[in-house]
Amino acid sequence: MSLAYRPSHADATYDFKYGVRSVQGGGRSSARETIGRVAAGAVAKKILKLYSGTEILAYVSQVHNVVLPEDLVDNQTVTLEQIESNIVRCPNPEYAEKMIAAIDYVRVRGDSVGGVVTCIVRNVPRGLGTPVFDKLEAELAKACMSLPATKGFEFGSGFAGTFMTGSEHNDEFFMDEHDQIRTKTNRSGGIQGGISNGEIINMRIAFKPTSTIARKQHTVSRDKHETELIARGRHDPCVVPRAVPMVEAMVALVLVDQLMTQYAQCMLFPINPALQEPLQSSTTESAQVPL
C-alpha cells in the first residue's frame, strides 16, 4: 500500500494535495479519527439531556438491498436497548437478521456493501438554527457528511418529497392538549426555514461500501505505473453499524452549538417574549444524568 493507491480511498487525493500521505492505515482519512468525535459527542449528548431532555438515537435502516420499512419503527418510542440488541444496530429483529445475512453473503466473497443510518432527535428546543447560511439542516448535513464513507444526506421527506404536491407535503398546524402549536404531520423533518419547530428531527445518511476489499483490483502506483492490488488485514465488510454512534455524536455537537447560539442571540434580551419560546431546562433529567 505504500507503493500503490487503494481504489476509492484517499491515498491518491492526499498525494495530489499534500504530496505526502500516511501509509499506515490512511492517517486522517481513516475512520479511526472519529474516536475524538464520539468522545466529544458523549459530553454533548449529556448536556442536551440535562438542559432540555433532548434525546438522539441513530440506527441502521438499510444494508445493501435490505431496507427497513419506515412503518416498522415508531420514532416516538424506539429505544437504545432495541437498537443495541443486535450487532447491526437495527431496532427490528427480523430485518436485523436479514441485514446480517446480506453482510455475511458479501464477506465470504471478499466484497463489501454500504447502507443507510437513520437518526432521530426527540424533545428538540424550538428556535435552533439561523436563516440563510447556517440553517440547522445545513449544519447537520455538513457535520454528518464530514464523516468517513458518507455519500448522501436527506432529512424529513427528503428526495421522496419531490413526488408530492404542495397540498400533500405541507405540515398543517394545530393546537395540542397542552395549548402548544404543533404540526399534524412531520414531512419537514422537524425543521422549517432552517429553524427547529419542536417536532422530531429525522435524517438519513448514506454510507458507501467499504473501499478495502479482499479482491484483486486495478490501480496505479505512486510512480504512475498501472498495477494490481489485493488488500490484506481485517476490514469490515460493512461500516454502517459502526457509523451509528458517529452520526449521533456529530448531531449532538451541532445541537449543542446551536443551543448556545440560540441562548446568546435570542434569550438574553428577547424582543418579543410573547412569541419567542424560552429554552426550557429539564430539571427532572438533571438529577438522573450526572456529568
XYZ file of C-alpha atoms in Angstrom:
291
model
C 0.000 0.000 0.000
C 3.000 2.307 0.339
C 3.506 1.995 -3.412
C 0.013 1.613 -4.898
C -3.121 3.696 -4.468
C -6.095 1.841 -2.983
C -9.181 2.319 -5.219
C -11.777 4.744 -3.767
C -9.535 5.582 -0.804
C -7.976 8.980 -0.088
C -4.448 7.765 -0.908
C -4.264 9.423 -4.307
C -6.050 12.663 -3.398
C -3.826 13.210 -0.352
C -0.820 12.913 -2.644
C -2.476 15.239 -5.172
C -2.995 17.847 -2.449
C -0.109 17.437 0.011
C 2.464 15.360 -1.829
C 2.671 13.123 1.227
C 0.341 10.669 2.936
C 0.153 8.180 5.761
C 0.666 4.639 4.526
C -0.047 3.147 7.976
C -3.802 2.883 7.544
C -4.772 6.188 5.985
C -3.994 8.687 8.748
C -6.582 11.449 8.967
C -8.671 9.839 6.254
C -9.171 6.761 8.444
C -12.342 6.280 10.467
C -10.080 5.923 13.495
C -10.111 9.714 13.810
C -13.786 9.582 14.750
C -12.910 8.445 18.279
C -12.459 12.122 19.164
C -15.837 13.000 17.698
C -17.602 10.250 19.630
C -15.897 11.254 22.897
C -16.948 14.887 22.470
C -20.390 13.801 21.312
C -20.914 11.829 24.514
C -20.461 15.022 26.528
C -22.712 16.959 24.136
C -25.473 14.356 24.478
C -25.369 14.689 28.269
C -25.590 18.464 28.056
C -28.640 18.220 25.774
C -30.275 15.627 28.022
C -29.621 17.721 31.121
C -30.756 21.029 29.702
C -33.778 20.168 27.611
C -34.340 16.418 27.806
C -33.202 16.107 24.190
C -32.538 12.527 23.076
C -30.563 11.483 19.998
C -30.894 7.974 18.591
C -29.490 6.538 15.383
C -29.983 3.090 13.892
C -29.281 1.139 10.720
C -32.255 1.308 8.356
C -30.652 -0.209 5.261
C -27.867 -2.634 4.393
C -27.344 -3.054 0.653
C -30.777 -4.037 -0.709
C -32.321 -4.864 2.674
C -34.442 -1.806 3.524
C -36.232 -1.480 6.857
C -39.794 -0.213 6.166
C -40.387 3.097 7.918
C -43.673 1.945 9.426
C -41.894 -0.799 11.410
C -40.134 1.740 13.640
C -42.007 4.200 15.849
C -39.707 7.192 16.230
C -41.707 8.271 19.268
C -40.948 5.120 21.234
C -37.893 3.374 19.744
C -35.247 2.781 22.438
C -31.483 2.434 22.679
C -31.972 -1.083 24.032
C -33.860 -2.115 20.891
C -31.138 -0.672 18.677
C -28.266 -2.254 20.605
C -29.940 -5.679 20.829
C -28.073 -6.956 17.750
C -24.724 -6.442 16.034
C -26.124 -4.441 13.107
C -27.893 -1.925 15.371
C -31.276 -2.349 13.696
C -34.270 -1.983 16.066
C -36.318 -4.604 14.220
C -35.117 -8.192 14.943
C -36.468 -9.653 11.702
C -34.743 -7.125 9.493
C -31.609 -7.258 11.631
C -31.229 -10.920 10.691
C -31.740 -10.097 7.022
C -29.060 -7.408 7.227
C -26.624 -9.783 8.940
C -27.212 -12.350 6.194
C -26.612 -9.716 3.498
C -23.301 -8.739 5.086
C -22.198 -12.348 5.503
C -23.037 -13.047 1.855
C -20.514 -10.500 0.584
C -17.992 -11.080 3.381
C -17.257 -14.657 2.389
C -16.799 -13.468 -1.200
C -14.223 -10.843 -0.250
C -16.567 -7.980 -1.070
C -18.418 -5.245 0.833
C -21.735 -3.375 0.993
C -22.993 0.001 2.181
C -26.243 1.224 3.650
C -28.141 3.951 5.467
C -28.183 5.228 9.050
C -31.367 6.918 10.236
C -31.038 9.431 13.064
C -33.866 10.941 15.096
C -33.821 13.699 17.709
C -36.635 13.924 20.263
C -37.514 16.851 22.548
C -35.672 19.400 20.432
C -35.935 23.002 21.701
C -37.663 25.295 19.240
C -35.661 28.027 17.590
C -32.370 26.256 16.930
C -30.738 27.275 13.646
C -30.070 30.522 11.834
C -31.566 31.634 8.472
C -29.615 31.723 5.206
C -26.113 30.247 5.620
C -26.373 28.493 8.991
C -29.690 26.724 8.659
C -29.995 23.812 11.069
C -30.310 21.211 8.334
C -27.266 22.668 6.567
C -25.196 22.419 9.743
C -26.372 18.851 10.331
C -25.625 17.913 6.727
C -22.116 19.346 6.904
C -21.411 17.576 10.186
C -22.694 14.200 9.038
C -21.123 14.438 5.589
C -17.752 15.108 7.226
C -17.787 11.515 8.481
C -15.750 8.972 6.505
C -17.550 6.958 3.795
C -20.640 9.197 3.639
C -22.278 9.627 0.240
C -25.642 11.214 0.873
C -27.828 13.119 3.340
C -31.556 13.787 3.481
C -33.959 14.901 6.181
C -37.711 14.895 6.552
C -39.403 13.763 3.356
C -36.055 14.009 1.545
C -35.996 13.121 -2.123
C -39.332 11.315 -1.796
C -40.937 14.706 -1.202
C -40.276 15.630 -4.823
C -43.037 13.198 -5.854
C -45.646 15.061 -3.775
C -47.696 18.182 -4.384
C -47.666 21.136 -2.017
C -51.066 20.216 -0.600
C -49.780 16.705 0.106
C -46.437 17.814 1.528
C -47.392 20.762 3.759
C -47.431 20.124 7.525
C -50.616 21.748 8.796
C -50.608 23.356 12.240
C -52.939 22.647 15.174
C -53.149 23.318 18.930
C -52.477 20.271 21.105
C -53.927 19.458 24.535
C -51.140 21.463 26.208
C -52.015 24.591 24.202
C -48.843 24.182 22.133
C -48.553 24.840 18.398
C -47.791 21.529 16.685
C -47.879 20.055 13.178
C -50.235 17.246 12.161
C -47.529 15.638 10.020
C -43.757 15.919 10.006
C -42.622 15.892 6.390
C -40.457 18.913 7.240
C -38.385 16.668 9.477
C -38.650 18.970 12.487
C -37.018 21.915 10.708
C -38.730 24.746 8.813
C -36.916 27.731 7.365
C -33.686 26.335 8.782
C -35.051 26.550 12.351
C -36.248 23.721 14.598
C -40.015 23.701 15.202
C -40.065 21.302 18.162
C -41.118 18.195 16.236
C -38.872 15.154 15.923
C -35.875 15.840 13.705
C -35.226 12.913 11.418
C -32.454 12.450 8.889
C -30.835 9.697 6.855
C -27.163 9.367 5.978
C -25.901 7.083 3.214
C -22.597 5.227 3.587
C -20.739 3.658 0.690
C -19.466 0.063 0.608
C -16.142 -0.375 2.391
C -13.388 0.558 -0.068
C -10.905 -2.041 1.154
C -11.914 -5.446 -0.171
C -10.147 -8.785 -0.463
C -10.412 -8.888 -4.249
C -7.843 -8.091 -6.885
C -8.310 -4.562 -8.241
C -6.618 -2.495 -10.916
C -4.813 0.609 -9.721
C -1.807 2.867 -10.301
C 1.391 3.205 -8.291
C 2.850 6.454 -6.941
C 5.379 6.421 -9.771
C 2.460 6.291 -12.251
C 2.586 2.677 -13.409
C -0.526 0.559 -13.760
C -0.573 -2.411 -11.392
C -2.878 -4.677 -9.366
C -3.614 -4.674 -5.656
C -5.130 -7.127 -3.176
C -5.748 -5.645 0.275
C -4.747 -7.641 3.348
C -5.742 -7.476 7.003
C -9.004 -7.077 8.922
C -11.543 -4.859 7.238
C -15.279 -4.543 7.837
C -17.477 -5.864 5.013
C -19.986 -3.150 6.051
C -19.145 0.012 8.005
C -22.744 1.084 8.563
C -23.310 -0.430 12.057
C -20.102 1.229 13.281
C -21.296 4.581 11.940
C -24.320 4.755 14.266
C -22.525 6.325 17.277
C -20.543 8.570 14.927
C -23.739 10.043 13.484
C -25.225 10.513 16.954
C -22.063 12.312 18.068
C -21.992 14.755 15.154
C -25.684 15.572 15.543
C -25.183 16.175 19.273
C -22.250 18.514 18.665
C -24.236 20.577 16.168
C -27.223 20.861 18.500
C -25.113 21.965 21.476
C -23.514 24.649 19.302
C -26.960 25.768 18.164
C -28.291 25.703 21.725
C -25.559 28.091 22.878
C -26.066 30.305 19.831
C -29.812 30.496 20.428
C -29.312 31.444 24.070
C -26.833 34.185 23.181
C -28.773 35.558 20.207
C -32.367 35.425 21.350
C -32.729 34.531 25.038
C -30.525 37.078 26.814
C -32.519 40.035 25.541
C -35.725 38.751 23.877
C -37.517 41.371 21.780
C -40.928 39.662 21.777
C -41.269 37.255 24.728
C -44.899 36.584 23.874
C -43.793 34.758 20.728
C -40.204 33.718 21.418
C -40.234 30.338 23.112
C -37.786 30.089 26.018
C -35.214 27.309 26.175
C -36.576 25.043 28.864
C -34.231 23.379 31.324
C -35.080 19.776 32.175
C -34.822 19.624 35.979
C -36.112 16.065 36.171
C -33.392 14.805 33.885
C -30.605 16.758 35.582
C -30.921 14.595 38.669
C -30.714 11.406 36.610
C -27.841 12.144 34.231
C -24.694 13.228 36.106
C -21.908 14.896 34.154
